CSV table of C-alpha atoms in Angstrom, one decimal:
chain,number,residue,atom,x,y,z
Q,256,SER,CA,163.4,79.0,4.8
Q,257,GLN,CA,164.7,82.1,7.0
Q,258,LYS,CA,162.2,83.6,9.2
Q,259,ILE,CA,162.0,86.4,11.4
Q,260,GLU,CA,159.4,86.2,13.8
Q,261,GLN,CA,158.0,89.1,16.5
Q,262,ASN,CA,154.6,88.9,18.1
Q,263,SER,CA,151.8,89.9,15.9
Q,264,GLU,CA,149.5,90.7,18.8
Q,265,ALA,CA,149.7,93.9,20.5
Q,266,LEU,CA,151.3,93.9,23.7
Q,267,ASN,CA,149.0,95.8,26.6
Q,268,ILE,CA,150.6,96.6,29.9
Q,269,GLN,CA,150.2,98.8,32.6
Q,270,GLU,CA,152.2,102.2,32.8
Q,271,GLY,CA,155.1,102.0,35.1
Q,272,LYS,CA,155.0,98.0,34.2
Q,273,THR,CA,158.3,96.4,32.2
Q,274,ALA,CA,157.8,95.6,28.2
Q,275,THR,CA,159.2,93.1,26.9
Q,276,LEU,CA,159.0,92.1,23.3
Q,277,THR,CA,160.4,88.9,21.7
Q,278,CYS,CA,162.0,88.6,18.1
Q,279,ASN,CA,163.2,84.9,17.2
Q,280,TYR,CA,164.9,83.9,13.7
Q,281,THR,CA,165.8,81.0,12.0
Q,282,ASN,CA,168.0,79.7,8.8
Q,283,TYR,CA,170.0,83.1,10.1
Q,284,SER,CA,173.5,83.6,11.6
Q,285,PRO,CA,173.3,87.1,12.2
Q,286,ALA,CA,176.2,89.1,13.0
Q,287,TYR,CA,174.0,91.7,14.7
Q,288,LEU,CA,170.7,93.1,15.0
Q,289,GLN,CA,168.8,96.3,15.2
Q,290,TRP,CA,165.5,97.5,16.8
Q,291,TYR,CA,163.7,100.4,15.3
Q,292,ARG,CA,160.3,102.0,16.5
Q,293,GLN,CA,157.8,103.1,14.6
Q,294,ASP,CA,155.0,105.3,15.7
Q,295,PRO,CA,152.0,105.6,12.9
Q,296,GLY,CA,152.2,107.3,10.0
Q,297,ARG,CA,155.9,108.0,10.1
Q,298,GLY,CA,159.2,105.7,9.3
Q,299,PRO,CA,161.0,104.0,11.5
Q,300,VAL,CA,163.4,105.2,13.8
Q,301,PHE,CA,166.7,103.2,14.7
Q,302,LEU,CA,166.7,102.9,18.9
Q,303,LEU,CA,169.7,100.3,19.6
Q,304,LEU,CA,172.2,97.9,17.8
Q,305,ILE,CA,173.6,94.6,19.4
Q,306,ARG,CA,176.2,92.7,18.2
Q,307,GLU,CA,176.2,88.9,18.6
Q,308,ASN,CA,179.6,88.8,20.8
Q,309,GLU,CA,177.0,91.2,23.4
Q,310,LYS,CA,174.8,89.3,25.5
Q,311,GLU,CA,173.4,92.7,26.2
Q,312,LYS,CA,172.9,96.3,25.6
Q,313,ARG,CA,171.1,99.3,27.4
Q,314,LYS,CA,170.4,102.4,26.6
Q,315,GLU,CA,168.4,104.3,29.7
Q,316,ARG,CA,165.4,102.5,30.0
Q,317,LEU,CA,165.6,100.0,27.1
Q,318,LYS,CA,167.4,97.1,27.5
Q,319,VAL,CA,168.4,94.7,24.5
Q,320,THR,CA,169.7,91.1,24.7
Q,321,PHE,CA,170.6,88.6,22.1
Q,322,ASP,CA,170.8,84.9,22.4
Q,323,THR,CA,172.6,83.3,19.4
Q,324,THR,CA,171.9,79.9,20.5
Q,325,LEU,CA,168.2,80.5,21.3
Q,326,LYS,CA,168.6,82.5,18.1
Q,327,GLN,CA,166.5,85.5,19.8
Q,328,SER,CA,166.6,88.7,21.2
Q,329,LEU,CA,164.2,90.5,24.3
Q,330,PHE,CA,163.8,93.9,24.1
Q,331,HIS,CA,162.3,95.2,27.1
Q,332,ILE,CA,161.4,98.9,27.9
Q,333,THR,CA,161.5,99.7,32.2
Q,334,ALA,CA,159.1,102.0,33.9
Q,335,SER,CA,156.9,102.0,31.0
Q,336,GLN,CA,155.2,105.4,29.9
Q,337,PRO,CA,151.8,105.8,27.7
Q,338,ALA,CA,154.6,107.8,25.4
Q,339,ASP,CA,155.9,104.6,24.4
Q,340,SER,CA,153.0,103.1,22.8
Q,341,ALA,CA,154.3,102.3,19.1
Q,342,THR,CA,155.3,99.2,17.1
Q,343,TYR,CA,158.7,97.9,17.5
Q,344,LEU,CA,160.5,96.4,14.3
Q,345,CYS,CA,163.3,94.1,14.9
Q,346,ALA,CA,165.8,94.0,11.9
Q,347,LEU,CA,168.7,91.4,11.1
Q,348,VAL,CA,171.4,91.9,8.2
Q,349,LYS,CA,170.8,89.4,5.7
Q,350,GLY,CA,173.7,88.1,3.2
Q,351,SER,CA,177.4,88.9,2.8
Q,352,SER,CA,179.6,91.1,5.9
Q,353,ASN,CA,180.0,93.8,3.0
Q,354,THR,CA,176.9,94.0,0.8
Q,355,GLY,CA,174.2,92.7,3.1
Q,356,LYS,CA,171.2,94.1,3.9
Q,357,LEU,CA,168.5,94.4,6.5
Q,358,ILE,CA,165.7,92.1,6.7
Q,359,PHE,CA,162.5,93.4,9.1
Q,360,GLY,CA,160.5,91.4,11.5
Q,361,GLN,CA,156.8,92.3,11.0
Q,362,GLY,CA,156.8,94.3,14.3
Q,363,THR,CA,155.0,94.1,17.3
Q,364,THR,CA,152.7,96.9,18.7
Q,365,LEU,CA,152.8,98.1,22.0
Q,366,GLN,CA,149.9,99.8,24.1
Q,367,VAL,CA,150.9,101.6,27.5
Q,368,LYS,CA,147.9,102.2,29.5
Q,369,PRO,CA,147.9,105.2,32.1
G,521,ASP,CA,169.7,118.6,10.3
G,522,ALA,CA,166.5,118.4,8.0
G,523,GLY,CA,166.3,114.5,7.8
G,524,VAL,CA,165.6,112.6,4.7
G,525,ILE,CA,163.4,114.1,2.4
G,526,GLN,CA,160.8,112.6,0.5
G,527,SER,CA,158.5,113.9,-2.1
G,528,PRO,CA,155.1,113.6,-2.3
G,529,ARG,CA,154.1,112.5,1.0
G,530,HIS,CA,150.4,111.4,-0.9
G,531,GLU,CA,149.7,110.1,-4.0
G,532,VAL,CA,147.2,109.4,-5.6
G,533,THR,CA,147.1,107.7,-9.3
G,534,GLU,CA,145.0,105.9,-11.8
G,535,MET,CA,146.0,102.2,-12.8
G,536,GLY,CA,148.5,102.6,-15.9
G,537,GLN,CA,149.8,105.9,-14.7
G,538,GLU,CA,153.8,106.3,-14.3
G,539,VAL,CA,154.7,107.5,-10.6
G,540,THR,CA,157.7,109.0,-9.3
G,541,LEU,CA,158.6,109.1,-6.1
G,542,ARG,CA,161.2,111.1,-4.8
G,543,CYS,CA,164.6,111.3,-2.1
G,544,LYS,CA,166.7,113.3,-0.7
G,545,PRO,CA,169.0,111.9,1.6
G,546,ILE,CA,171.1,113.3,5.1
G,547,SER,CA,173.9,115.0,3.5
G,548,GLY,CA,176.8,113.2,4.2
G,549,HIS,CA,175.4,110.2,4.1
G,550,ASN,CA,175.9,108.1,1.6
G,551,SER,CA,174.0,104.8,1.2
G,552,LEU,CA,170.6,105.3,0.6
G,553,PHE,CA,167.7,102.1,0.8
G,554,TRP,CA,164.4,102.1,-0.5
G,555,TYR,CA,161.5,100.2,0.9
G,556,ARG,CA,158.0,99.3,0.7
G,557,GLN,CA,155.7,98.5,3.7
G,558,THR,CA,152.1,96.8,3.8
G,559,MET,CA,149.9,95.4,6.3
G,560,MET,CA,150.6,91.7,5.0
G,561,ARG,CA,154.2,91.9,3.7
G,562,GLY,CA,155.5,94.4,6.2
G,563,LEU,CA,158.7,96.2,5.5
G,564,GLU,CA,160.7,95.3,2.6
G,565,LEU,CA,163.7,96.4,0.8
G,566,LEU,CA,163.2,97.2,-2.5
G,567,ILE,CA,166.8,98.1,-3.7
G,568,TYR,CA,170.2,100.0,-1.7
G,569,PHE,CA,172.8,102.4,-3.3
G,570,ASN,CA,175.9,102.8,-1.7
G,571,ASN,CA,177.9,105.9,-3.4
G,572,ASN,CA,175.2,106.4,-5.7
G,573,VAL,CA,175.6,102.5,-7.2
G,574,PRO,CA,172.8,100.1,-7.0
G,575,ILE,CA,174.2,97.3,-4.5
G,576,ASP,CA,171.3,95.2,-4.3
G,577,ASP,CA,168.2,95.7,-6.5
G,578,SER,CA,166.8,91.8,-5.4
G,579,GLY,CA,163.7,93.5,-3.7
G,580,MET,CA,162.6,95.3,-6.7
G,581,PRO,CA,159.1,93.5,-7.9
G,582,GLU,CA,159.4,93.3,-11.4
G,583,ASP,CA,160.6,95.1,-14.6
G,584,ARG,CA,157.7,98.0,-13.7
G,585,PHE,CA,160.0,98.9,-11.2
G,586,SER,CA,163.0,101.4,-11.7
G,587,ALA,CA,165.6,103.6,-9.3
G,588,LYS,CA,168.2,105.7,-10.1
G,589,MET,CA,170.7,107.7,-8.0
G,590,PRO,CA,172.1,110.4,-10.4
G,591,ASN,CA,174.3,111.9,-7.7
G,592,ALA,CA,174.1,112.0,-3.9
G,593,SER,CA,171.5,114.2,-3.0
G,594,PHE,CA,168.9,112.9,-5.1
G,595,SER,CA,167.1,109.4,-5.9
G,596,THR,CA,163.9,108.5,-7.6
G,597,LEU,CA,162.0,105.2,-7.2
G,598,LYS,CA,159.6,105.0,-10.8
G,599,ILE,CA,156.6,102.6,-11.2
G,600,GLN,CA,155.5,102.0,-14.6
G,601,PRO,CA,152.8,101.3,-15.1
G,602,SER,CA,151.3,101.5,-11.9
G,603,GLU,CA,148.9,98.8,-10.5
G,604,PRO,CA,146.4,98.5,-7.7
G,605,ARG,CA,148.5,96.2,-5.9
G,606,ASP,CA,151.7,98.8,-5.9
G,607,SER,CA,149.6,100.5,-3.5
G,608,ALA,CA,151.8,100.8,0.1
G,609,VAL,CA,154.0,103.2,2.1
G,610,TYR,CA,157.6,103.8,0.7
G,611,PHE,CA,160.2,104.7,2.9
G,612,CYS,CA,163.8,106.1,1.7
G,613,ALA,CA,166.5,105.7,4.6
G,614,SER,CA,169.9,106.9,4.2
G,615,SER,CA,173.1,105.9,6.5
G,616,ARG,CA,176.5,107.0,7.1
G,617,PRO,CA,179.5,105.6,5.2
G,618,PRO,CA,180.4,102.0,6.9
G,619,THR,CA,183.5,100.8,8.0
G,620,SER,CA,186.1,99.1,6.1
G,621,GLY,CA,184.7,95.7,5.1
G,622,ARG,CA,181.4,96.3,6.3
G,623,ALA,CA,177.8,96.4,4.6
G,624,PRO,CA,176.0,99.8,4.8
G,625,SER,CA,173.3,97.9,6.3
G,626,TYR,CA,175.2,97.9,9.3
G,627,ASN,CA,175.0,101.3,10.2
G,628,GLU,CA,171.7,103.1,11.5
G,629,GLN,CA,169.2,104.0,8.9
G,630,PHE,CA,167.6,107.2,9.0
G,631,PHE,CA,163.9,106.9,7.8
G,632,GLY,CA,162.6,109.6,5.7
G,633,PRO,CA,158.5,110.1,6.4
G,634,GLY,CA,157.4,108.3,3.5
G,635,THR,CA,154.7,108.1,0.7
G,636,ARG,CA,151.5,106.7,1.1
G,637,LEU,CA,150.8,105.5,-2.7
G,638,THR,CA,147.0,104.8,-3.6
G,639,VAL,CA,146.8,103.6,-7.2
G,640,LEU,CA,142.9,103.0,-8.3
């Protein structure tokens, strides 16, 4: 069956360190992958999109990698800050290219301590 | 830009009652998505529309759920009759028109603040 797996346990790191979150998927061949941030009581907010032909994408302190062989995406936040504390969701497109829908992982909660 | 607007923000109702959730997408966005989020199941797509037409409703749990999009600026999600297991946060999201041949899901989605539904 198709699965998207993110670390269910919260990730706790010290301010200034690099946070690395993992998104693994099975039985999918997504053309691209998206990452969202969700704060408590709010809707998800789009962060980055990476295509299957892109190995890496950067935006300010954020970096996403996409390894279609390993079926894995890594999401990095460098020089992390307490304000980065949130739940991070990865999402893949399931279905055909013209009608596909986003399937979200369960999310990983990041806690950055000052 | 006001963003995606949802109402009500909170709804508490009794089992068997009809519930209607409302959504106003961002102006100019022609795709609209309804999601449900629970601790157990995470964020699940219920249905999505493109140009006011339902494209995929395979996530709608049962016939008790129905969604409409009468025009480009308004959509409703109705549950009748509601049950305690429907308790969840319901999100509406919208996205810009996709490039030719691509699904709306290829574009970033802008989520509303959600409606927290509690069915007693």
